[in-house]
Coordinates of C-alpha atoms in Angstrom, one line a residue:
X20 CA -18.4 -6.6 1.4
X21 CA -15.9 -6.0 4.1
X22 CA -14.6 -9.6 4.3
X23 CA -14.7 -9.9 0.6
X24 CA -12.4 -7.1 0.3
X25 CA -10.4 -8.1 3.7
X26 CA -10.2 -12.2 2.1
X27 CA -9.1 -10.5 -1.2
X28 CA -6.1 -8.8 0.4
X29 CA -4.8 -11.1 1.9
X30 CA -4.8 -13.9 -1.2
X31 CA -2.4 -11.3 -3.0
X32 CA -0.5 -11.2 -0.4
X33 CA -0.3 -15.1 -0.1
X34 CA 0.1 -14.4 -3.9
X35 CA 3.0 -12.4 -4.0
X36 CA 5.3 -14.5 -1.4
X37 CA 4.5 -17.3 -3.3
X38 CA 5.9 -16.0 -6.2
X39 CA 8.7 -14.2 -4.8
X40 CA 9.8 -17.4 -2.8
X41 CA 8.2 -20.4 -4.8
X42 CA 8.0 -19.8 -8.3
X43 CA 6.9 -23.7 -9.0
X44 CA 3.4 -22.2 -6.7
X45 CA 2.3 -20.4 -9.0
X46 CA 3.8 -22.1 -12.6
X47 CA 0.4 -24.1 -13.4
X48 CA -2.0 -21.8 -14.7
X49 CA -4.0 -24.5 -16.6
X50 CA -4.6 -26.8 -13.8
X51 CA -5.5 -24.4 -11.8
X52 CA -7.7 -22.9 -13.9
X53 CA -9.7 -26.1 -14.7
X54 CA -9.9 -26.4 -11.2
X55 CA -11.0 -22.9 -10.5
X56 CA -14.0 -23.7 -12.7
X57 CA -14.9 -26.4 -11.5
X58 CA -15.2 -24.7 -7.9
X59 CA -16.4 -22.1 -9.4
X60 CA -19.5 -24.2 -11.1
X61 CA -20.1 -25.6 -8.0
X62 CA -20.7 -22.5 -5.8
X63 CA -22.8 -21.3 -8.7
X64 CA -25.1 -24.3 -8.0
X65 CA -25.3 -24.0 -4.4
X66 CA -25.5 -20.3 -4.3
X67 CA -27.8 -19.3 -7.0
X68 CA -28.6 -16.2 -6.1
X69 CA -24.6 -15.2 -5.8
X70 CA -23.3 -15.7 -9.2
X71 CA -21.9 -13.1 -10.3
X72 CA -20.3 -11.8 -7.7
X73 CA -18.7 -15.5 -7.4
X74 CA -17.6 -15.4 -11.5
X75 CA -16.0 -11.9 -10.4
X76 CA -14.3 -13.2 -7.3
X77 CA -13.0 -16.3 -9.2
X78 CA -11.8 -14.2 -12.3
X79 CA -9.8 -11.9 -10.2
X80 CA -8.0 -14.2 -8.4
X81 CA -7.1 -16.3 -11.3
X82 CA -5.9 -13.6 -13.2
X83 CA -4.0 -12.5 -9.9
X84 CA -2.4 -16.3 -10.5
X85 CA -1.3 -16.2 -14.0
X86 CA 0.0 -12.7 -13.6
X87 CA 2.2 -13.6 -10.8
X88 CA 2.8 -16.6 -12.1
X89 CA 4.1 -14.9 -15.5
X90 CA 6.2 -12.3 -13.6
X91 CA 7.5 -15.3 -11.8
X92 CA 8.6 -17.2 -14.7
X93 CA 10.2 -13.9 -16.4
X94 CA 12.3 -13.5 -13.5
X95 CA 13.4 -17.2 -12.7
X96 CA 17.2 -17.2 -14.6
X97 CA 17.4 -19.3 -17.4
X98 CA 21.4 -20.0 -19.1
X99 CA 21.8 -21.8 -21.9
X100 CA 25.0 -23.8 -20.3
X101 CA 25.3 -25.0 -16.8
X102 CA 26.3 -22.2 -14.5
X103 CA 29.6 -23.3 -13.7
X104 CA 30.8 -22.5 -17.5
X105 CA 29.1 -19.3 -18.1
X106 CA 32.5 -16.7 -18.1
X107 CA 30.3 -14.1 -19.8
X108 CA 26.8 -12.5 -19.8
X109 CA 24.6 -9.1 -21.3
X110 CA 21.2 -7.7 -20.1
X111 CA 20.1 -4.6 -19.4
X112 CA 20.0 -2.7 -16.3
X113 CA 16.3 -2.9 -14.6
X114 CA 16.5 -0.7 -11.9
X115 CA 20.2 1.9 -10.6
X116 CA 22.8 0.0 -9.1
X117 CA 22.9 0.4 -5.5
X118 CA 26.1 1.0 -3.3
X119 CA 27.5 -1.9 -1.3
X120 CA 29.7 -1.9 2.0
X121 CA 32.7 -2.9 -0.3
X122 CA 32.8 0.5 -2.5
X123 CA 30.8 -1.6 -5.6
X124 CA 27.7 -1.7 -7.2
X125 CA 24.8 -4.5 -6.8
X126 CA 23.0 -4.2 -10.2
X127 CA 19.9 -6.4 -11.5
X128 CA 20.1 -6.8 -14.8
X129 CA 17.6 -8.8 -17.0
X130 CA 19.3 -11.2 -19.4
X131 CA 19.6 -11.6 -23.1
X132 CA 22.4 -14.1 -23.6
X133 CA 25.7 -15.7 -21.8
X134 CA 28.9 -17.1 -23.1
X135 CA 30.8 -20.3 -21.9
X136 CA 34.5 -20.7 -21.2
X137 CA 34.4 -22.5 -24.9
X138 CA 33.5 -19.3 -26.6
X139 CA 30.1 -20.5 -27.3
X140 CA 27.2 -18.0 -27.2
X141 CA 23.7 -18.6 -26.2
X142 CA 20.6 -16.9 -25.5
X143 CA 19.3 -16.8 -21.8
X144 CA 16.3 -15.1 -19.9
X145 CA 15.3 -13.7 -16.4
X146 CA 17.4 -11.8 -13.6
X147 CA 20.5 -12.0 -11.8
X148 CA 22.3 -9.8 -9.4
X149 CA 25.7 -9.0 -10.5
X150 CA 28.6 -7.2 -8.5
X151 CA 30.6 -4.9 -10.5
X152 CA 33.6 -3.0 -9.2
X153 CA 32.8 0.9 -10.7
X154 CA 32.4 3.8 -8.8
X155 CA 29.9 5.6 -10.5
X156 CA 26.1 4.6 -10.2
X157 CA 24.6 2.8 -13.4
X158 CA 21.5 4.0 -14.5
X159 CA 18.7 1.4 -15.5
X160 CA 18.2 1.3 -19.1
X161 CA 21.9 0.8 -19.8
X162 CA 23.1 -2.6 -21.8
X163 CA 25.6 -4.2 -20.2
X164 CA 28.0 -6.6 -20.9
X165 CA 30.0 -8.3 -18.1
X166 CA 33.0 -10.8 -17.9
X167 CA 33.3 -12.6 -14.8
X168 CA 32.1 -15.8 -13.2
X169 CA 28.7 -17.2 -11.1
X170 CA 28.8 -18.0 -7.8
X171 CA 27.0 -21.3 -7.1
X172 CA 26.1 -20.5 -3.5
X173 CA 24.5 -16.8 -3.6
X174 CA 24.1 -16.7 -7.4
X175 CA 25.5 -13.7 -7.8
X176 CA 27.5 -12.8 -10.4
X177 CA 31.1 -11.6 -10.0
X178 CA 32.2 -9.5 -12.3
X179 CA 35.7 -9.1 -13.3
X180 CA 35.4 -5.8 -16.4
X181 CA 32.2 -4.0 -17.4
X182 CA 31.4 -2.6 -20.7
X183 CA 28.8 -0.4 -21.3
X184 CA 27.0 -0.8 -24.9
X185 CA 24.1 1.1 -24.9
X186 CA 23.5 4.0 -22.6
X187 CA 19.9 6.1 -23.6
X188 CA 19.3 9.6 -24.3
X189 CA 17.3 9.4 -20.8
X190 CA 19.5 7.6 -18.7
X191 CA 21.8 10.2 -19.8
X192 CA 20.1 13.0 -18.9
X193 CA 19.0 11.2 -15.5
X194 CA 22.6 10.8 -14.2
X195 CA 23.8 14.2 -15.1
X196 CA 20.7 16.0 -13.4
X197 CA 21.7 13.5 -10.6
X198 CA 25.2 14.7 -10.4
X199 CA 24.1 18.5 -10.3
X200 CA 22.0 17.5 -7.7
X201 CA 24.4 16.2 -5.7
X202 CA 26.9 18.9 -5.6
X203 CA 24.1 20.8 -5.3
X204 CA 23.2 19.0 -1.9
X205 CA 27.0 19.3 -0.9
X206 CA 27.5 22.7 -1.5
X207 CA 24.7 24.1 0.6
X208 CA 25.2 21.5 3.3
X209 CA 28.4 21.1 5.1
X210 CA 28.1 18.3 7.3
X211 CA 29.0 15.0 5.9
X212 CA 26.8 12.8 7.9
X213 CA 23.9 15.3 7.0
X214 CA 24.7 15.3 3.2
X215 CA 24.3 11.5 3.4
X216 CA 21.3 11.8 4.4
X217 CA 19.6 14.3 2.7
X218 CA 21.0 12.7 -0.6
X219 CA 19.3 9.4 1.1
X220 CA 16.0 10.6 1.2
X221 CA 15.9 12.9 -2.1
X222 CA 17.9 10.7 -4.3
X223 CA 17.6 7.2 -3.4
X224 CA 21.8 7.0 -3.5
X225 CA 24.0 6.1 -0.2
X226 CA 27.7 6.8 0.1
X227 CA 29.9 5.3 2.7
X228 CA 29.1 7.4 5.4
X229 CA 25.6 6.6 5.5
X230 CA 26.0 3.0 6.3
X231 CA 26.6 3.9 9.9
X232 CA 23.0 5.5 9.7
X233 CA 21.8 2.8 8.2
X234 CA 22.8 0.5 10.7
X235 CA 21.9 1.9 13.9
X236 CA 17.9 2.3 12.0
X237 CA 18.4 -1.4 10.7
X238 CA 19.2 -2.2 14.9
X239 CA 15.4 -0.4 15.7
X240 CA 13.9 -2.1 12.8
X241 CA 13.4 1.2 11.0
X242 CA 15.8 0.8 8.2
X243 CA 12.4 1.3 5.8
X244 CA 12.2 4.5 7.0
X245 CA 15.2 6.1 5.2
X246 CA 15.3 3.7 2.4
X247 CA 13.1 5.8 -0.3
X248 CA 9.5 4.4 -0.9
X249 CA 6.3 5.7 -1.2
X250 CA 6.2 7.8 2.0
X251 CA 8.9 10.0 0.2
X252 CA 6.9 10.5 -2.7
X253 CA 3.8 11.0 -0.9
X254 CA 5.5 13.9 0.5
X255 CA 5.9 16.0 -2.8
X256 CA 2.5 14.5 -4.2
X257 CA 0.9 16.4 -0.7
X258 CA 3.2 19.5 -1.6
X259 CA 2.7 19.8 -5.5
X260 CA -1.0 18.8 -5.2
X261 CA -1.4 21.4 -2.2
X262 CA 0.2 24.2 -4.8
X263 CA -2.0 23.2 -7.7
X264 CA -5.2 22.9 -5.9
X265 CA -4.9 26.3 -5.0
X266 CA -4.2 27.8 -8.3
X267 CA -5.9 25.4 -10.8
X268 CA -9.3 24.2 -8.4
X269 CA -9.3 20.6 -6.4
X270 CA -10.4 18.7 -10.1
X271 CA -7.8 19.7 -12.3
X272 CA -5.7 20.4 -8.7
X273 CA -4.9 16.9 -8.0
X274 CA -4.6 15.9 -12.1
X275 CA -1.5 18.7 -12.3
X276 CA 0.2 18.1 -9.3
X277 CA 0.9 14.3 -10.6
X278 CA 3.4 15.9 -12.5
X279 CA 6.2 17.0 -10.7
X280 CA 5.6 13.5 -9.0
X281 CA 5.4 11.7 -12.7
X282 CA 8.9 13.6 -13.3
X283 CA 10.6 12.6 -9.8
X284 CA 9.8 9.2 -10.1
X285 CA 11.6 9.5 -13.8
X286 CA 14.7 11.3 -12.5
X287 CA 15.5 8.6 -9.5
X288 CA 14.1 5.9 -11.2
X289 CA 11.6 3.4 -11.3
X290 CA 12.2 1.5 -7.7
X291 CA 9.2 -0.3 -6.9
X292 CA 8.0 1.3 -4.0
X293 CA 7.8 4.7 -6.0
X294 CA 6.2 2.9 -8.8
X295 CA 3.7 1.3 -6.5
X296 CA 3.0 4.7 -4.6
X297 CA 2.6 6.5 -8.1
X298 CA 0.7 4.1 -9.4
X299 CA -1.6 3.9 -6.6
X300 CA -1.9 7.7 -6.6
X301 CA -2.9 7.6 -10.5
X302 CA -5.8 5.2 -10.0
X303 CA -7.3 6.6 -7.0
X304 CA -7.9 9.9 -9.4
X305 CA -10.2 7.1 -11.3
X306 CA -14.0 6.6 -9.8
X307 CA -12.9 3.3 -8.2
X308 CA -12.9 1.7 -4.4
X309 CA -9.2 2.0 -3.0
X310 CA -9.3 -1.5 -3.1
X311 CA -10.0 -1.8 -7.3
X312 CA -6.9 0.6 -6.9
X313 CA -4.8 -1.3 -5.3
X314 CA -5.7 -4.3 -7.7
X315 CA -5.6 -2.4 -10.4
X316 CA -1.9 -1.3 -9.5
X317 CA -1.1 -4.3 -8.8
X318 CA -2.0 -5.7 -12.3
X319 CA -0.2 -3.1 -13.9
X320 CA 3.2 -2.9 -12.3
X321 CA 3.5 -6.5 -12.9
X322 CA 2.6 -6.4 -16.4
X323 CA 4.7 -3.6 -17.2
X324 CA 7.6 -3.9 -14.8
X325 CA 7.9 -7.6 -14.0
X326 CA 11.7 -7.4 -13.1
X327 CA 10.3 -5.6 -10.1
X328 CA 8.7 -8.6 -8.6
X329 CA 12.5 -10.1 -8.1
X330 CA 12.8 -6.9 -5.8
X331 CA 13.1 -7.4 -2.3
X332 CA 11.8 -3.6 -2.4
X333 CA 8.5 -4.8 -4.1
X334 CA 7.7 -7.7 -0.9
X335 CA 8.2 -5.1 1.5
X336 CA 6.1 -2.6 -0.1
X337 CA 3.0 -4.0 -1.2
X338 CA 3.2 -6.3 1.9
X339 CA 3.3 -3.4 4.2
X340 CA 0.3 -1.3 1.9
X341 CA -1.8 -4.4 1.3
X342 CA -1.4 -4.8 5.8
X343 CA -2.5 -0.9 5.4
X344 CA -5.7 -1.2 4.0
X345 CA -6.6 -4.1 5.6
X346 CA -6.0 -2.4 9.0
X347 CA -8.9 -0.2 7.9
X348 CA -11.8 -3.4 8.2
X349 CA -10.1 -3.9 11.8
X350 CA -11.1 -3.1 15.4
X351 CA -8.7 0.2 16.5
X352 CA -6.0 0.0 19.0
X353 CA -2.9 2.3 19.6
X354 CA -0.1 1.4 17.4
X355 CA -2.6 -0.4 15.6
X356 CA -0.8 0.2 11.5
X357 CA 2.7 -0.6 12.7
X358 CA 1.9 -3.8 14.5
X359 CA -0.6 -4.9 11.5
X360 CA 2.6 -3.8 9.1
X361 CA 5.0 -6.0 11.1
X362 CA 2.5 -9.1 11.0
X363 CA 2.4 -8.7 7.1
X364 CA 6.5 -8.1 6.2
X365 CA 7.9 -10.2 9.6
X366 CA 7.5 -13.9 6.7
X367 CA 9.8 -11.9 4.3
X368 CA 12.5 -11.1 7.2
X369 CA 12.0 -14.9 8.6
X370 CA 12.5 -15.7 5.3
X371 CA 15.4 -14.2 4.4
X372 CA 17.5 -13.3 7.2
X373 CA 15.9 -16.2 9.7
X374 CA 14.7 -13.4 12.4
X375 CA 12.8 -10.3 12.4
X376 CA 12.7 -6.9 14.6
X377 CA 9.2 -6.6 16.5
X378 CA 11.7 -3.1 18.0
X379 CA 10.3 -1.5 15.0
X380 CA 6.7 -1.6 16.9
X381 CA 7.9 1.1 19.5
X382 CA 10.2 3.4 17.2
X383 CA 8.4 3.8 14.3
X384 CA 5.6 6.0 15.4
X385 CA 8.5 8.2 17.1
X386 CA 11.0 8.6 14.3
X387 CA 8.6 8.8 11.6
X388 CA 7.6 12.4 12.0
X389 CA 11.3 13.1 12.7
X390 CA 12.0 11.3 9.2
X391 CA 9.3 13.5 7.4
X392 CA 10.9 16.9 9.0
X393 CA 14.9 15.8 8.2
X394 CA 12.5 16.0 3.9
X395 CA 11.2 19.0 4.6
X396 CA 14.2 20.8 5.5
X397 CA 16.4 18.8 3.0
X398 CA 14.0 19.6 0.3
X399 CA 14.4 23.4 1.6
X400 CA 17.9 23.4 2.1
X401 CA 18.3 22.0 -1.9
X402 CA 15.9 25.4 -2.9
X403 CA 17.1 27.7 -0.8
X404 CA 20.3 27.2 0.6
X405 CA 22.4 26.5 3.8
X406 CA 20.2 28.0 6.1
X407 CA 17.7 25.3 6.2
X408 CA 20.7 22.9 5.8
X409 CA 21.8 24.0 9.6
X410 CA 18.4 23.3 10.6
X411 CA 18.8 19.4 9.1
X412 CA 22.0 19.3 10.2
X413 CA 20.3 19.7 14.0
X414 CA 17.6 17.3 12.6
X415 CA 20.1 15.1 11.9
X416 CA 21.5 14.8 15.0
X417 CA 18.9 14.3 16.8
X418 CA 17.8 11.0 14.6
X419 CA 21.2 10.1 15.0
X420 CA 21.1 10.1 18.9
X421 CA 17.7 8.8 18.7
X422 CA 18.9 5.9 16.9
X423 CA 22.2 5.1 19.0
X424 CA 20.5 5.2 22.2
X425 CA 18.1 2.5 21.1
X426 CA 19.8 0.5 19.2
X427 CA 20.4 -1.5 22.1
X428 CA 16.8 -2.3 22.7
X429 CA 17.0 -4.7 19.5
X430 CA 14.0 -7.7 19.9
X431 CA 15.5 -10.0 17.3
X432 CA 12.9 -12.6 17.2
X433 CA 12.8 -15.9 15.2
X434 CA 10.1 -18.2 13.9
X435 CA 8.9 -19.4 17.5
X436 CA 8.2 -15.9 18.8
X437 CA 6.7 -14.2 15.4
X438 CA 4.0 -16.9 16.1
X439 CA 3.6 -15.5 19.5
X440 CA 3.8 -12.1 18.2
X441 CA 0.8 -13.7 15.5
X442 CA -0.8 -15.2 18.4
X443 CA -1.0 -12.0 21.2
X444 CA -2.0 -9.9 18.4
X445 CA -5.1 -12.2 17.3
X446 CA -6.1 -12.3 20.6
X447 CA -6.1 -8.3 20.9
X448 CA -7.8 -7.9 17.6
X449 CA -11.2 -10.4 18.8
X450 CA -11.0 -9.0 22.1
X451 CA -11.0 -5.3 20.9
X452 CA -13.6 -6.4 18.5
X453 CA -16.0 -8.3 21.0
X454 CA -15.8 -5.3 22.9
X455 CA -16.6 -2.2 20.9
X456 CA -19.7 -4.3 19.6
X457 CA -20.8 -5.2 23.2
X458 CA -20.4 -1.4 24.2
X459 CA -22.2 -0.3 20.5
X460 CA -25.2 -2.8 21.5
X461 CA -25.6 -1.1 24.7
X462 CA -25.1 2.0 24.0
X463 CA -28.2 1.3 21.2
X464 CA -30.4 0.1 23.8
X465 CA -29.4 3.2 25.9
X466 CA -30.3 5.4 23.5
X467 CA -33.6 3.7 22.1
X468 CA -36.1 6.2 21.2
X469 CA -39.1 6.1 23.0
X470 CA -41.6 6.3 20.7
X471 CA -43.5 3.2 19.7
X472 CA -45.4 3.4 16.1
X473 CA -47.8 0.4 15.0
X474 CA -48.6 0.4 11.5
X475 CA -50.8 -2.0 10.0
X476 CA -50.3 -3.9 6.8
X477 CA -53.0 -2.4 5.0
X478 CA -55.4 0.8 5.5
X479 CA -58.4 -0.2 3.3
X480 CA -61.6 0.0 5.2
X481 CA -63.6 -4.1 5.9
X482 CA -67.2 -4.3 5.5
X483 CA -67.3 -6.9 8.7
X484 CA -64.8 -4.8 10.0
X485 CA -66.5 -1.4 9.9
X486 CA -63.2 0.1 9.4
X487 CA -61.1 -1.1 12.1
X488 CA -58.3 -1.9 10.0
X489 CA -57.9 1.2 9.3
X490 CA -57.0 3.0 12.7
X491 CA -53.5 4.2 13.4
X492 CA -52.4 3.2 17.3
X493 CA -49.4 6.1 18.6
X494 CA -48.0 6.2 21.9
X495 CA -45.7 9.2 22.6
X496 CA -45.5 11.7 25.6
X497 CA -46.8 15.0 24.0
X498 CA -48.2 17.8 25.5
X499 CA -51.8 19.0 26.5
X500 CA -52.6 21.3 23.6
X501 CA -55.1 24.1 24.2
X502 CA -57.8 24.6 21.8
X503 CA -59.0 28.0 21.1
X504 CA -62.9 29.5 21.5
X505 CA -65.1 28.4 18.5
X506 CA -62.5 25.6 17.3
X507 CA -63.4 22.7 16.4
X508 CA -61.4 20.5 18.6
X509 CA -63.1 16.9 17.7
X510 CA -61.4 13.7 16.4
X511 CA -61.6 13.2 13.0
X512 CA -61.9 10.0 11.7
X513 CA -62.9 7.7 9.1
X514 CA -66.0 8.9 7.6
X515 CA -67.6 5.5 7.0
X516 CA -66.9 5.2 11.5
X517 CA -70.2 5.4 13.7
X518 CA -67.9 4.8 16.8
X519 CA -66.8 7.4 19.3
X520 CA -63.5 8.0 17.1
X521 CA -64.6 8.8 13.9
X522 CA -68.8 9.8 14.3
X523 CA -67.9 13.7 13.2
X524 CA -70.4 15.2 15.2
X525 CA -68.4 17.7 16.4
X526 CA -70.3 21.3 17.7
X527 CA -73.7 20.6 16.2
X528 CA -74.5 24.1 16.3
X529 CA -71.6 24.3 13.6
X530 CA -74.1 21.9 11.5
X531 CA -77.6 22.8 12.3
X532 CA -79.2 25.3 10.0
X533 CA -81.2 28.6 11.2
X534 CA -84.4 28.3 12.7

């Protein structure tokens, strides 16, 4: 069961880079489903007495296919003209635009249709990433229609004027909570740097003074650790559900504190790791395996936000939380979740960037406890006021030092030494393993009791045997036993016996009547 769960793991995770890096891999869900069955029927015939559990196993993963490849087709951009005419385009907003290191906005928006330098409309489909000159955060939701032109070497789109045609009641409402929030966080907090930070790690939202936070963590290869993701969240699910247990019982407990949770993910909006962490939280309330959970969220955030998968968020995520669970069915070793983590997100850096940070390995355990006080006291210092805001301004500083002492300790490492990396941490995983069964098997024999039973097959008494069959052999150290005056202290047997072990005889002047 362990390797079933361990071999389906690691097929969504084969899964998702294949649809987040090659689409046409997972774009032939009829092929591969006729030849799924036809694997499938085969197995069946050679393991007869495993078919279900091989029919389950093969409808999983082919519904794991033909989800990602559906989220994968939604997201591959689609114009109606060729790219080097389109002058115009309108989607909606699928996530907040994030801040860039040129004071504008990166925004993902889902398309509806384009227009060509002609003047001729046309329907399109799927994402692009568009760079829009506005100082205000959009909120996801919005309609947006952008005049600009597409750059045929990053496939961004460069947007020259912005008009917003549709903003929601709820977007609405999220941005001005968001904005009270924010001079909240200034008003109570005096320290730039520390402002940036706290708004970081509650909000989601960077200004320009955090980038030189971000890039001393990005150095150490902890930038994940202040970008905000499920360990954020998990943070005020562990501080509502703490609250409710104790006033509403552990059932009901852990059902109310998914509220405030439920209402924080709505107010930042729907990133993928929160949605992932949320929705991970929600099914593990179910009577399921945390593995069915984690399928089950799987399934449902890419049926219900499939612009996510286009989300380099998304990778990293359920990369690193699929690496998580399948660190449990492995042989323990310090460090033993950050290294597995690094294994299972290093393709996605390779990938994009042409080198990953193995640095990440040493400073993660360290700053991650120093991450989860500077939410703490920022949460405090938003409730209660500046006092707890001096407190994360010392927090601060001592992540910031942290950082800028280290940074210089960078191990930058392409495709060549991930395979090392791949290679030295195999080789630690058997070796653990051979050893902590060799020490289990000994420490078995060690501790064999010594007691040695013999029970026969059957206890019914043979006519040729005269009841031999029917003794019971035990060996065991016991001790001598006295026997009282006037007990009888002879060995009962079987009563059909006429040997020394079962004859009954006993004290005969027990038996004999009076003379």
């Amino acid at each position: 069961m362990q390797a079933y769960h361990a071999a389906l793991l690691l097929l969504s995770l084969v899964g998702l880079y294949m649809a987040s890096f090659s689409v046409a891999l997972v774009a032939y869900p009829l092929p591969i489903g006729l030849l799924g069955a036809l694997i499938t029927f085969s197995l069946m015939q050679t393991c007869k007495t495993k078919r279900i559990s091989i029919v389950l196993l093969s409808l999983v993963l082919y519904c794991l296919y033909a989800v990602l490849g559906w989220a994968g087709g939604v997201n591959q951009p689609s114009y109606g003209y060729p790219v080097q005419h389109i002058t115009e385009i309108e989607g909606t907003l699928v996530e907040d635009s994030l801040l860039t290191r040129s004071n504008k906005q990166l925004a993902r928006i889902a398309l509806s249709c384009c227009t060509s330098k002609e003047g001729y409309r046309a329907t399109c489909k799927g994402t692009v990433s568009a760079l829009i000159a506005v100082d205000e955060v959009l909120a996801s939701g919005s309609q947006l229609r952008m005049k600009g032109h597409l750059d045929l070497q990053s496939g961004l789109f460069i947007a020259d004027s912005l008009q917003v045609m549709y903003l929601s009641m709820l977007a609405r409402l999220r941005l001005y909570f968001l904005r009270l929030l924010s001079a909240r966080i200034q008003q109570v907090i005096a320290d730039e740097a520390t402002q940036n930070l706290a708004t970081m790690l509650l909000l989601g939202q960077t200004g320009q003074a955090g980038f030189l936070l971000k890039d001393v963590s990005l150095a150490c290869g902890c930038s994940h650790l202040l970008a905000l993701s499920g360990m954020h969240l998990h943070f005020f699910l562990s501080l509502s559900s703490r609250i409710s247990i104790v006033l509403f019982g552990r059932f009901w407990g852990k059902r109310v504190g998914s509220i405030p949770a439920i209402l924080y993910v709505v107010l930042v909006g729907p990133k993928p790791s929160l949605v992932r962490a949320l929705g991970m939280h929600l099914c593990s309330l179910l009577p399921i395996s945390r593995i069915a959970a984690f399928q089950l969220t799987f399934f449902l955030q890419l049926l219900l936000f499939p612009y996510s998968l286009s989300s380099l968020a998304c990778l990293y995520s359920w990369a690193a939380y699929s690496m998580l669970l399948l660190a449990a069915f492995l042989p323990k070793f310090p460090l033993q979740n950050t290294a597995i983590i690094i294994a299972g997100t290093g393709p996605a850096s390779l990938l994009m960037n042409g080198s990953c940070n193995l640095a990440g390995l040493f400073f993660s355990p360290i700053l991650t406890p120093v991450i989860n006080v500077a939410m703490a006291f920022s949460f405090l210092s938003l409730v209660f006021g500046s006092f707890f805001g001096k407190i994360l301004t010392l927090v601060q500083d001592l992540l910031q030092r942290v950082l800028s002492t280290n940074q210089g300790y960078a191990m930058q490492v392409g495709l060549l030494g991930y395979g090392v990396y791949i290679l030295v941490l195999l080789t630690c995983l058997v070796s653990i393993g051979y050893a902590t069964k060799a020490v289990q098997k000994r420490r078995r024999s060690h501790y064999e009791l010594d007691i040695r039973i013999r029970l026969p097959d059957s206890n019914h008494c043979s006519a040729q045997g005269r009841g031999a069959l029917d003794v019971q052999e035990i060996w065991s150290e016991l001790p001598d036993l006295p026997s009282s005056e006037g007990e009888d202290s002879s060995t009962i047997g079987c009563p059909t016996g006429t040997d020394g072990l079962g004859s009954g005889t006993g004290d005969r002047s027990d038996h004999q009547p009076a003379s």
